[in-house]
XYZ file of C-alpha atoms in Angstrom:
669
model
C -23.391 45.560 28.545
C -23.151 42.519 25.832
C -22.400 40.520 29.423
C -25.452 42.004 31.260
C -26.996 39.846 33.821
C -29.897 41.717 34.470
C -32.686 39.885 36.516
C -35.511 41.173 34.224
C -35.364 39.232 31.031
C -36.855 42.270 28.935
C -34.123 45.009 30.338
C -31.356 41.977 30.375
C -32.192 41.756 26.281
C -32.291 45.813 25.556
C -29.020 46.080 27.327
C -27.529 43.213 25.467
C -28.986 44.430 22.194
C -27.354 47.992 22.922
C -24.074 46.769 23.463
C -23.772 44.503 20.472
C -24.956 47.514 18.313
C -22.354 49.729 20.156
C -19.821 47.143 18.871
C -21.425 46.973 15.549
C -20.773 50.969 15.353
C -17.275 50.601 16.546
C -16.576 47.962 14.039
C -18.310 49.901 11.169
C -16.581 53.282 12.161
C -12.882 51.720 12.843
C -12.461 48.766 10.804
C -10.888 50.559 7.814
C -10.323 54.074 9.284
C -6.351 54.241 9.471
C -6.839 57.364 11.926
C -8.821 54.964 14.553
C -7.468 52.774 17.116
C -6.524 49.639 15.329
C -9.560 47.259 16.034
C -7.668 44.441 14.912
C -5.335 44.434 17.735
C -5.234 41.325 20.169
C -6.559 43.730 23.083
C -9.585 44.981 21.372
C -10.337 41.781 19.889
C -10.143 39.716 22.906
C -13.032 41.992 24.121
C -15.040 42.311 21.234
C -15.122 38.675 20.097
C -15.881 36.712 23.424
C -18.581 39.501 24.188
C -20.479 38.628 20.696
C -19.823 34.942 21.269
C -21.161 35.001 24.973
C -24.684 36.032 23.192
C -24.621 33.272 20.498
C -23.789 31.056 23.122
C -27.043 31.323 24.776
C -29.472 30.533 21.686
C -31.264 27.312 22.244
C -29.240 24.411 21.057
C -32.231 22.686 19.542
C -32.583 25.474 17.402
C -31.018 24.461 13.836
C -29.627 27.675 11.984
C -28.256 27.605 8.783
C -24.413 29.077 8.492
C -24.901 31.192 5.491
C -26.814 34.637 6.575
C -30.685 34.683 6.055
C -33.214 37.424 5.903
C -34.823 37.443 9.186
C -38.272 38.523 10.115
C -38.497 41.907 12.070
C -39.221 40.122 15.348
C -36.208 37.983 15.103
C -33.908 41.145 14.753
C -34.538 41.848 18.160
C -32.674 38.567 19.411
C -29.344 39.301 20.511
C -28.178 36.015 19.584
C -28.899 36.992 16.125
C -27.718 40.271 16.145
C -24.382 39.031 17.550
C -23.958 36.581 14.610
C -24.688 39.430 12.181
C -21.986 41.491 13.932
C -19.755 38.827 14.061
C -19.935 38.190 10.076
C -19.695 41.323 9.335
C -16.343 41.640 11.480
C -15.040 38.586 9.960
C -15.975 39.939 6.478
C -13.584 43.026 6.950
C -10.736 41.288 8.041
C -7.748 41.425 6.046
C -4.922 38.526 5.458
C -3.201 39.651 8.578
C -5.853 40.137 10.864
C -7.415 36.837 10.659
C -5.291 35.436 13.573
C -6.203 38.229 16.061
C -9.667 37.315 15.150
C -9.985 33.588 15.536
C -7.496 33.275 18.730
C -10.357 35.058 20.987
C -12.842 32.478 19.710
C -10.453 29.115 20.437
C -9.590 31.103 24.142
C -13.323 31.252 24.592
C -14.315 27.877 23.703
C -11.539 26.394 25.862
C -12.540 28.313 28.951
C -16.383 27.249 28.640
C -15.459 23.687 27.998
C -17.541 24.238 24.890
C -15.619 21.557 22.866
C -17.120 18.321 24.211
C -20.912 18.936 23.206
C -18.848 20.879 20.052
C -22.264 21.670 18.629
C -21.531 25.167 19.357
C -18.055 24.900 18.372
C -19.174 23.668 15.092
C -21.814 26.285 14.566
C -19.197 28.821 15.677
C -16.721 27.852 12.900
C -19.009 27.414 10.508
C -20.139 31.165 10.522
C -16.255 31.705 10.672
C -15.729 29.834 7.455
C -18.739 31.555 5.298
C -17.654 34.995 6.539
C -14.510 35.196 5.754
C -12.557 35.785 2.064
C -12.374 31.934 0.478
C -8.456 32.670 0.176
C -8.094 33.034 3.876
C -9.643 29.553 4.908
C -6.318 28.216 5.292
C -5.501 30.272 7.919
C -8.185 29.168 9.797
C -7.524 25.738 9.432
C -3.511 26.003 10.422
C -5.041 28.083 13.872
C -7.435 24.965 14.488
C -4.599 22.266 13.798
C -1.756 24.626 15.822
C -4.572 24.447 18.618
C -5.143 20.535 18.266
C -1.503 20.268 19.164
C -1.352 22.692 21.843
C -4.153 20.441 23.572
C -2.471 16.996 22.860
C -2.513 16.104 26.447
C -6.005 17.169 26.993
C -8.865 15.011 27.537
C -9.556 12.676 24.527
C -13.197 14.437 24.331
C -11.761 17.834 24.034
C -9.385 16.512 21.171
C -12.299 14.680 19.305
C -14.386 17.945 19.336
C -11.359 20.024 17.894
C -11.138 17.345 15.309
C -14.604 17.302 14.628
C -14.501 21.132 14.228
C -11.720 20.817 12.049
C -13.410 18.230 9.913
C -16.255 20.628 9.171
C -13.952 23.636 8.473
C -11.800 21.892 6.034
C -14.804 20.711 4.029
C -15.954 24.290 3.684
C -12.040 25.411 2.849
C -11.799 22.803 0.478
C -13.856 24.528 -1.572
C -11.952 27.672 -1.927
C -8.244 27.807 -1.497
C -6.582 25.328 1.028
C -2.996 25.469 -0.542
C 0.225 23.729 1.386
C -1.946 23.244 4.474
C -3.239 20.067 2.987
C -0.148 17.776 4.038
C 0.059 19.936 7.059
C -3.222 19.229 8.231
C -2.763 15.280 7.321
C 0.460 15.441 9.115
C -1.018 16.813 12.491
C -3.435 14.379 12.278
C -1.474 11.358 11.927
C 0.800 12.709 14.596
C -2.141 13.050 17.009
C -3.343 9.287 16.176
C -0.024 8.170 17.048
C -0.166 10.010 20.274
C -3.403 8.260 21.189
C -2.367 5.095 20.249
C 0.616 5.537 22.974
C -2.038 7.202 25.244
C -4.202 3.865 24.727
C -1.448 1.822 25.549
C -0.079 3.280 28.469
C -3.354 4.799 30.114
C -1.218 8.006 30.738
C -0.149 11.237 29.127
C 2.996 11.209 30.381
C 3.769 7.445 29.818
C 3.188 6.081 33.377
C 0.256 3.276 33.540
C -2.106 4.422 35.594
C -4.728 1.039 36.146
C -7.232 3.271 37.783
C -8.214 5.162 34.472
C -7.049 2.869 31.841
C -9.878 1.341 30.559
C -11.938 4.967 30.635
C -9.107 6.358 28.550
C -8.465 3.462 26.143
C -12.429 3.924 25.266
C -12.051 7.726 25.288
C -9.017 7.582 22.831
C -10.758 5.019 20.805
C -13.396 7.594 19.852
C -11.182 10.152 19.174
C -9.072 7.985 16.964
C -12.137 6.984 15.017
C -12.755 10.984 14.990
C -9.564 11.480 13.208
C -9.892 8.820 10.757
C -13.431 10.310 9.731
C -12.265 13.474 9.328
C -8.887 12.193 7.239
C -11.506 10.759 5.135
C -14.121 13.691 4.557
C -11.601 16.156 3.936
C -9.703 13.997 1.309
C -13.132 13.395 -0.655
C -13.306 17.019 -1.336
C -9.298 17.084 -2.668
C -8.737 17.151 -6.523
C -6.970 13.975 -7.685
C -3.683 15.033 -8.032
C -3.869 16.331 -4.280
C -5.549 13.242 -3.127
C -2.573 11.151 -4.655
C -0.123 13.068 -2.692
C -2.337 12.420 0.334
C -2.466 8.713 -0.240
C 1.487 8.391 -0.799
C 2.154 10.308 2.287
C -0.128 8.042 4.635
C 1.430 5.338 3.175
C 4.969 6.482 4.216
C 3.905 6.796 7.830
C 3.019 2.904 7.889
C 5.749 1.419 9.951
C 6.882 -1.568 7.744
C 9.649 -4.201 8.782
C 13.084 -3.369 6.548
C 16.424 -3.988 6.641
C 17.399 -0.474 7.544
C 14.714 0.451 9.636
C 13.367 -2.404 11.794
C 10.098 -1.521 13.506
C 10.129 -1.768 17.601
C 10.387 -5.000 19.102
C 8.724 -6.235 22.630
C 5.486 -6.456 23.693
C 4.843 -2.523 23.795
C 6.665 -2.020 20.622
C 4.580 -4.934 18.628
C 1.556 -3.374 19.758
C 2.052 -0.029 19.144
C 3.269 -0.890 15.663
C 0.158 -3.135 14.916
C -2.248 -0.331 16.085
C -0.428 2.380 13.951
C -0.524 -0.247 10.852
C -4.377 -0.349 11.622
C -5.410 3.102 12.012
C -3.333 4.061 9.003
C -4.495 1.606 6.976
C -8.273 2.676 7.933
C -7.264 6.260 7.223
C -5.848 4.924 3.460
C -9.180 3.016 3.449
C -11.082 6.336 4.118
C -8.724 8.186 1.538
C -9.049 5.763 -1.525
C -12.820 5.140 -1.090
C -14.695 6.806 -3.929
C -11.001 7.733 -5.550
C -11.655 7.823 -9.476
C -8.294 7.813 -11.585
C -8.594 6.556 -15.085
C -4.695 5.888 -14.995
C -3.815 3.186 -13.053
C 0.129 4.128 -13.190
C -0.913 7.216 -11.315
C -3.440 5.651 -8.701
C -0.971 2.921 -7.953
C 2.690 4.214 -8.517
C 5.336 1.621 -7.672
C 6.700 3.267 -4.629
C 3.101 3.162 -3.025
C 2.108 -0.276 -4.571
C 5.519 -1.871 -3.279
C 4.469 -0.953 0.209
C 1.201 -1.642 0.203
C 1.786 -4.987 -0.916
C 4.481 -5.520 1.648
C 1.927 -5.025 4.422
C -0.085 -7.927 2.382
C 2.331 -10.140 3.644
C 2.058 -9.704 7.536
C 0.655 -12.305 9.714
C -2.028 -10.246 11.191
C -5.183 -11.206 9.498
C -7.008 -7.457 10.391
C -4.222 -5.967 8.513
C -4.340 -8.175 5.305
C -8.133 -7.463 4.995
C -7.393 -3.682 5.098
C -5.048 -4.146 2.364
C -7.179 -6.094 0.236
C -10.126 -3.484 0.517
C -7.728 -0.681 -0.412
C -6.714 -2.500 -3.328
C -10.306 -3.029 -4.414
C -10.911 0.620 -3.427
C -8.475 1.574 -6.252
C -9.116 -0.765 -8.914
C -12.906 -0.452 -8.584
C -13.626 2.490 -11.300
C -17.153 1.653 -12.411
C -19.000 0.888 -8.921
C -18.834 -2.825 -9.423
C -17.591 -3.589 -6.025
C -20.717 -4.299 -4.239
C -21.943 -6.570 -6.830
C -19.148 -8.950 -5.869
C -19.588 -8.691 -1.942
C -21.160 -12.158 -1.958
C -19.769 -15.036 -3.653
C -21.966 -17.231 -5.659
C -21.708 -19.330 -9.064
C -24.549 -17.728 -10.747
C -25.526 -19.593 -14.276
C -25.931 -15.826 -15.582
C -24.046 -13.079 -14.584
C -26.053 -10.602 -16.535
C -28.312 -9.941 -13.687
C -25.356 -8.038 -12.067
C -25.580 -5.652 -14.504
C -21.957 -4.910 -14.625
C -20.178 -1.837 -16.152
C -17.479 -3.344 -18.222
C -14.875 -0.991 -20.359
C -12.239 -2.112 -22.887
C -9.089 -2.097 -21.107
C -7.048 1.016 -22.025
C -3.521 1.457 -23.076
C -2.386 2.709 -19.764
C -4.149 -0.036 -17.726
C -2.445 -2.645 -20.306
C 1.236 -0.817 -19.221
C 0.286 -0.986 -15.618
C -0.506 -4.617 -15.992
C 2.568 -5.370 -17.786
C 4.642 -4.218 -14.964
C 3.068 -5.019 -11.970
C 0.602 -8.069 -12.709
C 3.238 -10.484 -11.360
C 3.601 -8.878 -8.182
C -0.407 -8.756 -7.700
C -0.752 -12.262 -8.860
C 2.135 -12.958 -6.210
C 0.287 -11.770 -3.327
C -3.273 -12.918 -4.226
C -1.426 -16.686 -4.194
C 0.108 -16.084 -0.989
C -2.911 -14.446 0.694
C -4.943 -17.445 -0.469
C -2.682 -19.769 1.457
C -2.791 -17.886 5.070
C -4.157 -20.219 7.857
C -6.196 -17.476 9.430
C -7.731 -16.647 6.688
C -11.395 -15.967 7.305
C -14.644 -15.449 5.178
C -14.144 -11.665 4.975
C -10.734 -12.450 3.514
C -12.076 -14.747 0.491
C -14.942 -12.424 -0.302
C -12.192 -9.640 -0.773
C -10.238 -12.238 -2.591
C -12.946 -13.093 -4.867
C -13.811 -9.292 -5.495
C -10.248 -8.459 -6.326
C -9.874 -11.332 -8.767
C -13.465 -10.162 -10.416
C -12.625 -6.742 -10.658
C -9.291 -7.252 -12.125
C -10.970 -9.147 -14.727
C -13.033 -6.273 -15.256
C -11.349 -3.054 -14.891
C -7.605 -4.365 -16.113
C -8.045 -7.388 -17.986
C -6.834 -7.902 -21.881
C -6.286 -11.531 -23.378
C -2.968 -12.324 -21.300
C -4.358 -10.928 -17.888
C -7.240 -13.265 -18.354
C -5.187 -16.343 -19.108
C -2.444 -15.668 -16.182
C -5.537 -15.139 -13.648
C -7.256 -18.553 -14.766
C -3.525 -20.199 -14.549
C -3.398 -18.395 -10.898
C -6.991 -19.837 -9.952
C -5.551 -23.295 -11.080
C -2.940 -22.769 -8.929
C -4.954 -22.094 -6.143
C -7.041 -25.148 -6.521
C -3.713 -27.045 -6.504
C -3.027 -25.676 -3.349
C -6.220 -26.961 -1.804
C -5.487 -30.140 -3.292
C -2.455 -31.310 -2.540
C -2.140 -28.767 1.137
C 1.380 -28.931 1.200
C 0.948 -25.880 3.742
C -1.408 -28.021 5.919
C -4.265 -25.936 6.009
C -7.620 -26.359 7.822
C -10.617 -28.147 6.173
C -12.285 -24.986 5.785
C -9.652 -23.234 4.078
C -9.222 -26.139 1.967
C -13.196 -26.153 1.003
C -13.203 -22.162 0.604
C -10.300 -22.412 -1.862
C -12.200 -24.817 -4.044
C -15.247 -22.601 -3.514
C -13.406 -19.570 -4.578
C -12.053 -21.383 -7.774
C -15.528 -22.548 -8.649
C -16.875 -18.855 -8.212
C -14.226 -17.188 -9.896
C -13.881 -19.412 -13.202
C -17.505 -19.414 -13.500
C -17.367 -15.681 -13.833
C -14.690 -15.682 -15.976
C -15.742 -18.470 -18.294
C -19.304 -15.923 -18.790
C -16.934 -13.043 -19.649
C -14.771 -14.763 -21.969
C -17.875 -16.226 -23.697
C -16.254 -19.327 -25.261
C -19.034 -21.585 -25.048
C -16.511 -24.815 -24.654
C -15.104 -23.167 -21.895
C -18.532 -22.381 -19.996
C -19.560 -25.937 -20.768
C -16.459 -27.275 -18.946
C -16.960 -24.842 -16.060
C -20.666 -25.793 -15.581
C -19.912 -29.546 -15.984
C -17.744 -29.003 -12.617
C -19.953 -26.939 -10.797
C -23.015 -29.477 -11.478
C -20.868 -32.566 -10.515
C -20.125 -30.641 -7.497
C -23.562 -29.820 -6.496
C -24.335 -33.764 -6.700
C -21.373 -35.116 -5.119
C -19.524 -32.679 -3.505
C -21.205 -29.457 -2.395
C -18.440 -28.554 0.243
C -16.563 -27.373 -2.790
C -18.907 -24.638 -3.908
C -19.350 -21.360 -1.989
C -23.244 -21.875 -1.289
C -22.246 -24.633 1.085
C -18.979 -22.906 2.243
C -19.467 -19.289 2.925
C -22.747 -19.255 5.080
C -23.270 -18.620 8.716
C -23.059 -22.514 9.046
C -20.574 -23.881 6.717
C -21.192 -27.578 5.690
C -17.741 -29.137 5.022
C -16.093 -32.578 4.133
C -14.507 -34.697 6.946
C -11.922 -36.012 4.406
C -10.794 -34.034 1.333
C -7.981 -36.275 0.382
C -10.469 -38.107 -1.697
C -11.294 -35.643 -4.188
C -12.102 -37.191 -7.705
C -10.836 -35.530 -10.886
C -14.338 -35.383 -11.714
C -14.575 -32.496 -9.397
C -11.882 -30.482 -10.402
C -11.234 -27.731 -12.899
C -8.570 -29.350 -15.367
C -5.722 -27.052 -16.859
C -5.500 -29.478 -20.025
C -8.950 -29.025 -20.498
C -9.325 -25.535 -19.997
C -5.918 -24.895 -22.414
C -7.539 -27.200 -24.857
C -10.801 -25.242 -25.342
C -9.384 -21.937 -24.841
C -6.871 -22.762 -27.406
C -9.036 -23.383 -29.904
C -10.536 -19.835 -29.323
C -7.379 -17.862 -29.980
C -5.945 -18.212 -26.207
C -2.455 -18.671 -25.882
C -2.826 -22.397 -25.084
C 1.252 -22.903 -24.377
C 0.823 -20.446 -21.757
C -2.330 -21.509 -20.358
C -0.497 -25.325 -19.897
C 2.332 -23.550 -17.614
C 1.828 -24.134 -13.881
C 1.583 -20.576 -11.819
C 4.409 -20.618 -9.542
C 4.980 -17.321 -7.525
C 8.672 -16.039 -7.642
C 10.269 -15.375 -4.015
C 11.533 -11.768 -3.663
C 12.883 -9.838 -0.710
C 9.509 -9.138 0.709
C 9.645 -12.869 2.148
C 12.461 -12.025 4.116
C 10.955 -8.822 5.675
C 7.504 -10.169 6.129
C 8.070 -11.943 9.464
C 6.861 -15.274 7.869
C 10.121 -17.310 8.180
C 12.601 -17.368 10.687
C 16.315 -16.777 10.552
C 16.634 -20.736 11.281
C 14.225 -21.433 7.991
C 16.019 -19.137 5.736
C 19.521 -20.684 6.715
C 18.292 -24.145 6.517
C 18.553 -24.046 2.941
C 18.907 -27.369 0.830
C 21.424 -26.791 -2.134
C 21.560 -29.443 -4.782
C 25.096 -29.947 -6.827
C 25.423 -32.057 -9.667
C 28.208 -34.107 -9.967
C 30.661 -33.203 -12.652
C 33.354 -35.948 -12.805
C 31.893 -37.616 -15.677
C 28.958 -36.350 -17.740
C 27.611 -40.118 -18.041
C 26.549 -39.924 -14.698
C 23.149 -39.058 -13.950
C 23.396 -39.277 -10.276
C 22.912 -36.339 -7.796
C 25.358 -35.613 -4.905
C 23.271 -35.583 -2.021
C 22.246 -32.269 -0.700
C 24.516 -30.418 1.384
C 23.190 -28.774 4.563
C 24.176 -24.860 4.914
C 24.596 -24.257 8.666
C 26.276 -21.683 10.697
C 29.560 -23.785 10.879
C 29.579 -23.971 7.003
C 28.925 -20.350 6.661
C 31.335 -19.494 9.189
C 34.122 -21.860 7.208
C 33.588 -20.337 3.789
C 34.461 -16.591 5.472
C 37.234 -17.983 6.938
C 38.668 -19.650 4.046
C 37.769 -16.947 1.865
C 40.099 -14.544 3.788
C 42.711 -16.942 3.885
C 42.648 -17.108 -0.004
C 42.599 -12.989 -0.035
C 45.737 -13.442 2.303
C 47.641 -15.498 0.224
C 46.964 -13.466 -3.211
C 47.959 -10.532 -1.391
C 51.436 -11.995 -0.078
C 52.011 -13.285 -3.728
C 51.329 -9.767 -5.139
C 53.694 -8.171 -2.499
C 56.514 -11.138 -3.356
C 56.204 -10.095 -7.070
C 56.258 -6.372 -6.701
C 59.506 -6.567 -4.394
C 61.103 -9.126 -6.960
C 60.710 -6.418 -9.846
C 61.935 -3.584 -7.518
C 65.174 -5.018 -6.088
C 66.381 -7.985 -8.259
C 69.177 -7.651 -11.017
C 68.365 -6.951 -14.510
C 69.964 -10.111 -15.719
C 67.361 -12.276 -13.509
C 64.476 -10.517 -14.509
C 65.179 -10.668 -17.916
C 65.773 -14.444 -17.746
C 62.688 -14.657 -16.009
C 60.582 -13.134 -18.640
C 62.405 -14.925 -21.416
C 61.669 -18.066 -19.844
C 58.152 -17.404 -19.547
C 58.225 -16.206 -23.117
C 59.518 -19.435 -24.354
C 57.283 -21.317 -22.250
C 54.085 -19.311 -23.790
C 55.336 -19.967 -27.412
C 55.653 -23.779 -26.875
C 52.228 -23.438 -25.573
C 50.764 -21.786 -28.462
C 52.835 -23.902 -30.901
C 51.187 -27.026 -28.860
C 47.685 -25.513 -29.439
C 48.216 -24.303 -33.600
C 49.532 -28.190 -33.982
C 46.462 -29.491 -32.623
C 43.812 -26.985 -34.128
C 45.381 -26.570 -37.595
C 44.077 -29.528 -39.667
C 45.417 -28.858 -43.230
C 43.254 -29.946 -46.229
C 43.901 -33.286 -47.785
C 46.933 -33.653 -49.898
C 45.827 -34.102 -53.764
C 49.141 -36.273 -54.164
C 47.125 -38.959 -52.174
C 49.927 -40.889 -49.857
C 53.121 -39.780 -49.749
C 56.071 -41.827 -49.210
C 58.525 -40.666 -46.472
C 62.336 -40.889 -46.324
C 62.623 -44.350 -44.793
C 59.901 -45.954 -46.953
C 57.099 -45.609 -44.537
C 53.618 -44.426 -45.930
C 52.429 -41.006 -44.192
C 49.000 -41.075 -43.404
C 48.290 -37.658 -42.691
C 48.118 -34.842 -45.368
C 50.923 -32.383 -46.025
C 50.175 -28.773 -46.009
C 49.917 -26.624 -49.489
C 52.729 -24.561 -48.782
C 55.059 -27.864 -48.381
C 53.881 -29.409 -51.562
C 55.954 -30.244 -54.588
C 54.454 -29.509 -57.921
C 56.179 -30.792 -61.325
C 57.814 -27.403 -63.212
C 55.414 -27.533 -66.380
C 52.175 -28.175 -64.145
C 49.529 -25.556 -65.236
C 46.694 -24.224 -63.241
C-alpha cells in the first residue's frame, strides 16, 4: 500500500496514507511488546524503513524542511511524506542500543539502490531526521554505520563517496553535541584512509591501479572534489570537538604526514614522490582546517614537542606550497586573540594604533614554551626566509608569524631575539651568499622594515622608534624598492643593482643595541649576531645532497709549536679517506685483540718464576718513575742556614729539606 502507483492521484494518496498509518500502528503496538513479533528483526526493518523512505522521497526537493518535528497544520497532515516522516521519527525514537544498526542499514541500502547519494539533498535530509530522532547516546552508532558504508564504497564513483562524506559531515556535527565517544579517531582515521585512496585513484586513473588514459582527466577532477569534501568534513567536525579531543586529532593527523627520516624513508620514484607530495598537501590542508579557530590558553598543550618537531621538519621541504601550509598552521595556533587578519598586508604604518591590536601579557606557561622552543622557531623562520622559491604569500605569512610571536608570546628576551633574527635576515639580503634573485632580496629588506617598524612601536622606546623611522624615511626618498609598499604589490618596483646599498639604508645592530640598552634591554645579547644551529633536520630535508654533506672542510690547528699561528690546510674528507679510516681502525682493533690474547696466554702457561720476575721488573720500573716524579715536583723550603758547604768544599746551591738539617743542641724554639 505504501508503494501504490494508482493512476488517480487522490486514490493513490489515500492508499499510501492508509499503508503508512498501518505501519505506524504496527510500530506502536509491537515495538515494546515482548509477546509480539520482534519489529526490529532485519526481515521487518527491510520492509518498513524503505516504505517510509519511498514516501519521503517524493516530497518536493525545493521545499525546505526543518529536521526537528513541527506542529503541522491539518491540511499538511494529509500529506504522505509528512506522515511517513512522523512515523520514521517515532520508530527511531523507540530504538534501543542494540536495534539502531538494523534500522540504519535499510536506509543505506535504499540510498544505494536508488542512486540518492549523488544529489545528496535527500540523503542529508534523511540522516538529519535520524540524528534528531534517536537518543543522543546512540549517535556514535549511526556515525559508525556511515563510516563502514564509506569503506564499503571505496571503489564507487567519486561523486557517490563525496555524497556519503557530506552526509557524514552533517551527521557528525549533530552527533558532536551529544556523545561521540571513541568514534572520534575512528572517523578521522577512515577519512584519512579514503583521502590516501583518492590520491592513488587520481594518480593512476583507475580504482584497480591500472592506468586508463581515456577516463583519467574526468576521474582526477572528481577525485579532487571528493578530497575537498573530505577536508571540509574534517574541519567542520573538528570545530565542534572540545579542546582535549581536538588536540588528539591534531596529533593524529600530523602522525600520518609522510616525512623523510633515517628509519622510515619516503617512497622514491616519480609516482611515489607525487603520492607523497599530494598526501602531504592534503593532510596539511586538513590540519589547517582543524587548527583554524583553535583556542588553547597554554601553548605547551597546543604545540607539544612531538607535534612541533614534525611540523617544523615539514617546513624544511623544498615544495613552496607545503612550506606555506606550515606557516599558516603555525599562525593559526599562535593567534589566540584574532589579530591574524590585521597582518595580512605588509606595510610600514606610522601609527599601529589603527590596527586595534589585542595584546595580553605573556603568561608563565607561554614563557616556559618559548624558553623550550624559541630557538627552534627562530631557526625555521630564518631558513624559510632564505628560500629562493618564496613568493609574496610566503613573505606575508612570515610577517604574520613574526608579528604574532611578538604579540602573543613575547617577553623582553623574546623581543631581543626577534630583533636579532630580523637583522640577520637583513644580512642575508645584503651579503647574498645564497645568490637569491633580486625580488627575494628586496622582499627581505622590506620584510625587515615592516617588522622593525611594528616592534619599535610595540616596545615604545622613543630612540628605537626614531632610528627605525629615520631609516624608513631615507628608503622612501632614495631606495623605495626596500620597502613593502613597492615590493609587495602586483607589479613590484625593484632595483637593478642591490650591491651598492649604503649604510644609511640599513638598520644598524650597533645603534639598536645602544638605544635599547639604555632602556633596560640586554644590550650584550643585542650585539651578538644571530646564527642558527644546524640539526639533524637538515640531513632529512632533501636540501643537501650526500656529496655536499660529505665534502666538509675540517681545519686542524698545528700543535707542533705553541708559537705558530699558522693553520694547516683544510683536509678534504672524501670516500677514500673515510674508507682508509675504517680500515685503519679495524687493524688497530685486531692488534689490540692479539696483544690481549698473548698476555692471557702468558699468565696461563708461563712458569711462576718467570711471571714473578716480570711483575717485579715492572714494579721496579714503576718505583723509579715515581721517584723521578717526586724529585721533580717536590721543592723543599729554603734552608735557614743559607748556603751549605759540601764535603769537598763546593757551595751547595739548592736548599736542604728540614728533616735533614742539623741544629745545635742548645737551640731553643
